[in-house]
Amino acid sequence: MKILIEGEDYLIDQLTTVFDDPKFYNQNANNGRIISVGYYHSFEKKELIYMLPKVFMKDNQETVFGISKDELYNFENNETFKHNEEYKWIRQLLVYFYNSLTEYKRRIKNTSIVESSLAFELNTNLGNEEYSYLDLLLTFVNFYKKNKTTILYKHIEYKSNQAKKPKWEKTIRKSLPILDSKSMPIYIEIKNKKKVINSEEELLIYFFSILNKFNIEHQLHLKIDTSYTLIKGNKFEQLEKNGLSKLRKIKHRYFSDTLRRMYVLCEMYFSKTDTSSSKKKKEEFISVRNYNIVFEDMVDKLFSDKLDENKEVNSVSLDELKYNDDGKIIDHIFDYQSLIDTSDIFYIGDSKYYKSGNEANKLSKYKQFTYAKNIIQFNIDLLNDNQVYKDNIKYRDEITEGYNISPNFFIYGYIKDYKNFDDNKLKPKNEEPVKSYHYQNRLFDRDTLFVHQYEINFLYVLKSYSTFNDSKIIEFRDTTKKEFRNKFINFFNNPESSKFKLFSKEVDSQEAKNLVENNFKLLNGKCYYSSENKLIIAKYENDDSLDNLINSNQFEIEKLIVSK
């Protein structure tokens, strides 16, 4: 097994040794740069290869595992690294990583994107109904762990039943027994004159020979009982070539569910390794060149609600605004309680796929502002047609012509503890949000936008993508939505950070209308009439023009309420 990292350079001699095809890297002189993320297995070279995302690299050319990329490539030869918790963490990581690729493969075939390049982003020679070498390895191990007691019992039972006229003196002298829970001896090997072939033992021999091969090649640290007869070395290589025909000769001998499942597993393995057919694959792989698309889908599955595809403006739905024709999913979107009242608003985000610790550039920030304005315009167009996306969603107030605040966020994947798959470690990346505005002193203007930035444990996202059920995802969303809203509220409740001080007064709609119309130029973009019948004024620092209006009309300081 070899582990490489996307975007990193390796000696070309190393890469040609493990890959049958150069499509996974770009060659430059004596080096090759990995351009794909994924899983690869060569049947001829008998090598498992993982190309991990660049988030596993730090800026100082060290991996998040605390070793260099070259040490990671040869990690099976590194004794210190190799025996770190007996590979538990690295095997867990690689299984989750592989499952994330297969989950993405499953999800994109159901996508509603039309005429996109997304289908070409995923590079694989495994069909939708096919399984990989790694699928087989994991299935064999899981089957053994779940059924080893039953298998051992059947092994002992058949050994006992096949014993004809046992010679107990010879058996006791030359065999070692197994002691049961009551310290009673059970003899596995019984000496007798006539050897009787156990037909069910033949299947057990095949199964445990395959399991032993997996155990040795991939250092799985499985304890296989020594009483089983195993086929090893050259004899096993010969069995791989003709095992399918041997297996099918004993196909109809098995009636137990456990043995029948065992037979199917052996059949699947030999169908992969049997060389009698010229159609057998020499390699198998699942890889993607633009892994940011996979990461975006991973985050999106965690964060985003299902969008209504039936609500359209000019034959364009919100779902189509989310998924571009080029196949790129540029955002995450969900509706939740707005910052200033009990109405709802869309929270709009974008996931950022970088090395651990990096931050979005100016271009990414401009794209986010543009996308947020598209969502705002979509809802305003519905309003102009006397429609709403949902009854409680409110983007513009007709009395003040002010716009509700649109919360925006960036999500970065990072790895701090490479063994931690269970804590999301979601935290703000910066205390101050990224800002965009046309008029700096107008909070309730459609061009005034704020983007908070967050980091999330990449390994948690990786695990959640293929293992979380709907209830666990909903639980994560509920908690995260509150965190995001409260982060914005705490920002606006602190005038030193936001530069705005909020004032409010509870008035009926007619009084609010009169006050705004009489002071429209002064209040334009600075006030909003909430769903709770409050006229809210946002006073920017040093904007003394509002002081007289606020004092004479007895406005009070407004504190936004956090979610509980």
JSON list of N, CA, C and O in Angstrom, two decimals, residues 350 352 354 360-369 410:
[
{"chain": "A", "resi": 350, "resn": "ASP", "atom": "N", "xyz": [-20.12, 29.16, 1.01]},
{"chain": "A", "resi": 350, "resn": "ASP", "atom": "CA", "xyz": [-19.26, 28.53, 0.01]},
{"chain": "A", "resi": 350, "resn": "ASP", "atom": "C", "xyz": [-18.14, 27.81, 0.75]},
{"chain": "A", "resi": 350, "resn": "ASP", "atom": "O", "xyz": [-17.53, 28.37, 1.67]},
{"chain": "A", "resi": 352, "resn": "LYS", "atom": "N", "xyz": [-14.43, 26.14, 0.99]},
{"chain": "A", "resi": 352, "resn": "LYS", "atom": "CA", "xyz": [-13.12, 26.45, 0.43]},
{"chain": "A", "resi": 352, "resn": "LYS", "atom": "C", "xyz": [-12.18, 25.27, 0.62]},
{"chain": "A", "resi": 352, "resn": "LYS", "atom": "O", "xyz": [-11.95, 24.84, 1.75]},
{"chain": "A", "resi": 354, "resn": "TYR", "atom": "N", "xyz": [-8.58, 24.12, 0.41]},
{"chain": "A", "resi": 354, "resn": "TYR", "atom": "CA", "xyz": [-7.18, 24.51, 0.36]},
{"chain": "A", "resi": 354, "resn": "TYR", "atom": "C", "xyz": [-6.36, 23.57, 1.24]},
{"chain": "A", "resi": 354, "resn": "TYR", "atom": "O", "xyz": [-6.91, 22.69, 1.92]},
{"chain": "A", "resi": 360, "resn": "ALA", "atom": "N", "xyz": [-9.30, 32.11, 1.74]},
{"chain": "A", "resi": 360, "resn": "ALA", "atom": "CA", "xyz": [-9.83, 32.50, 0.43]},
{"chain": "A", "resi": 360, "resn": "ALA", "atom": "C", "xyz": [-9.18, 33.79, -0.07]},
{"chain": "A", "resi": 360, "resn": "ALA", "atom": "O", "xyz": [-8.90, 34.71, 0.71]},
{"chain": "A", "resi": 361, "resn": "ASN", "atom": "N", "xyz": [-8.97, 33.85, -1.39]},
{"chain": "A", "resi": 361, "resn": "ASN", "atom": "CA", "xyz": [-8.40, 35.06, -1.98]},
{"chain": "A", "resi": 361, "resn": "ASN", "atom": "C", "xyz": [-9.50, 36.05, -2.32]},
{"chain": "A", "resi": 361, "resn": "ASN", "atom": "O", "xyz": [-10.69, 35.79, -2.14]},
{"chain": "A", "resi": 362, "resn": "LYS", "atom": "N", "xyz": [-9.11, 37.20, -2.84]},
{"chain": "A", "resi": 362, "resn": "LYS", "atom": "CA", "xyz": [-10.09, 38.26, -3.14]},
{"chain": "A", "resi": 362, "resn": "LYS", "atom": "C", "xyz": [-11.09, 37.82, -4.19]},
{"chain": "A", "resi": 362, "resn": "LYS", "atom": "O", "xyz": [-12.27, 38.16, -4.12]},
{"chain": "A", "resi": 363, "resn": "LEU", "atom": "N", "xyz": [-10.65, 37.03, -5.17]},
{"chain": "A", "resi": 363, "resn": "LEU", "atom": "CA", "xyz": [-11.55, 36.59, -6.23]},
{"chain": "A", "resi": 363, "resn": "LEU", "atom": "C", "xyz": [-12.68, 35.73, -5.65]},
{"chain": "A", "resi": 363, "resn": "LEU", "atom": "O", "xyz": [-13.85, 35.89, -6.03]},
{"chain": "A", "resi": 364, "resn": "SER", "atom": "N", "xyz": [-12.35, 34.84, -4.72]},
{"chain": "A", "resi": 364, "resn": "SER", "atom": "CA", "xyz": [-13.37, 33.99, -4.09]},
{"chain": "A", "resi": 364, "resn": "SER", "atom": "C", "xyz": [-14.39, 34.84, -3.34]},
{"chain": "A", "resi": 364, "resn": "SER", "atom": "O", "xyz": [-15.59, 34.54, -3.34]},
{"chain": "A", "resi": 365, "resn": "LYS", "atom": "N", "xyz": [-13.91, 35.90, -2.71]},
{"chain": "A", "resi": 365, "resn": "LYS", "atom": "CA", "xyz": [-14.81, 36.77, -1.94]},
{"chain": "A", "resi": 365, "resn": "LYS", "atom": "C", "xyz": [-15.75, 37.52, -2.88]},
{"chain": "A", "resi": 365, "resn": "LYS", "atom": "O", "xyz": [-16.95, 37.66, -2.60]},
{"chain": "A", "resi": 366, "resn": "TYR", "atom": "N", "xyz": [-15.24, 37.97, -4.00]},
{"chain": "A", "resi": 366, "resn": "TYR", "atom": "CA", "xyz": [-16.09, 38.67, -4.97]},
{"chain": "A", "resi": 366, "resn": "TYR", "atom": "C", "xyz": [-17.15, 37.72, -5.54]},
{"chain": "A", "resi": 366, "resn": "TYR", "atom": "O", "xyz": [-18.31, 38.11, -5.75]},
{"chain": "A", "resi": 367, "resn": "LYS", "atom": "N", "xyz": [-16.76, 36.46, -5.80]},
{"chain": "A", "resi": 367, "resn": "LYS", "atom": "CA", "xyz": [-17.72, 35.49, -6.30]},
{"chain": "A", "resi": 367, "resn": "LYS", "atom": "C", "xyz": [-18.84, 35.27, -5.30]},
{"chain": "A", "resi": 367, "resn": "LYS", "atom": "O", "xyz": [-20.01, 35.13, -5.68]},
{"chain": "A", "resi": 368, "resn": "GLN", "atom": "N", "xyz": [-18.48, 35.21, -4.02]},
{"chain": "A", "resi": 368, "resn": "GLN", "atom": "CA", "xyz": [-19.50, 34.99, -2.99]},
{"chain": "A", "resi": 368, "resn": "GLN", "atom": "C", "xyz": [-20.48, 36.15, -2.93]},
{"chain": "A", "resi": 368, "resn": "GLN", "atom": "O", "xyz": [-21.69, 35.94, -2.81]},
{"chain": "A", "resi": 369, "resn": "PHE", "atom": "N", "xyz": [-19.99, 37.37, -3.02]},
{"chain": "A", "resi": 369, "resn": "PHE", "atom": "CA", "xyz": [-20.87, 38.54, -3.00]},
{"chain": "A", "resi": 369, "resn": "PHE", "atom": "C", "xyz": [-21.82, 38.52, -4.20]},
{"chain": "A", "resi": 369, "resn": "PHE", "atom": "O", "xyz": [-23.00, 38.81, -4.09]},
{"chain": "A", "resi": 410, "resn": "PHE", "atom": "N", "xyz": [-18.10, 31.41, 4.76]},
{"chain": "A", "resi": 410, "resn": "PHE", "atom": "CA", "xyz": [-17.15, 30.51, 4.11]},
{"chain": "A", "resi": 410, "resn": "PHE", "atom": "C", "xyz": [-16.87, 29.35, 5.07]},
{"chain": "A", "resi": 410, "resn": "PHE", "atom": "O", "xyz": [-16.80, 29.54, 6.29]}
]
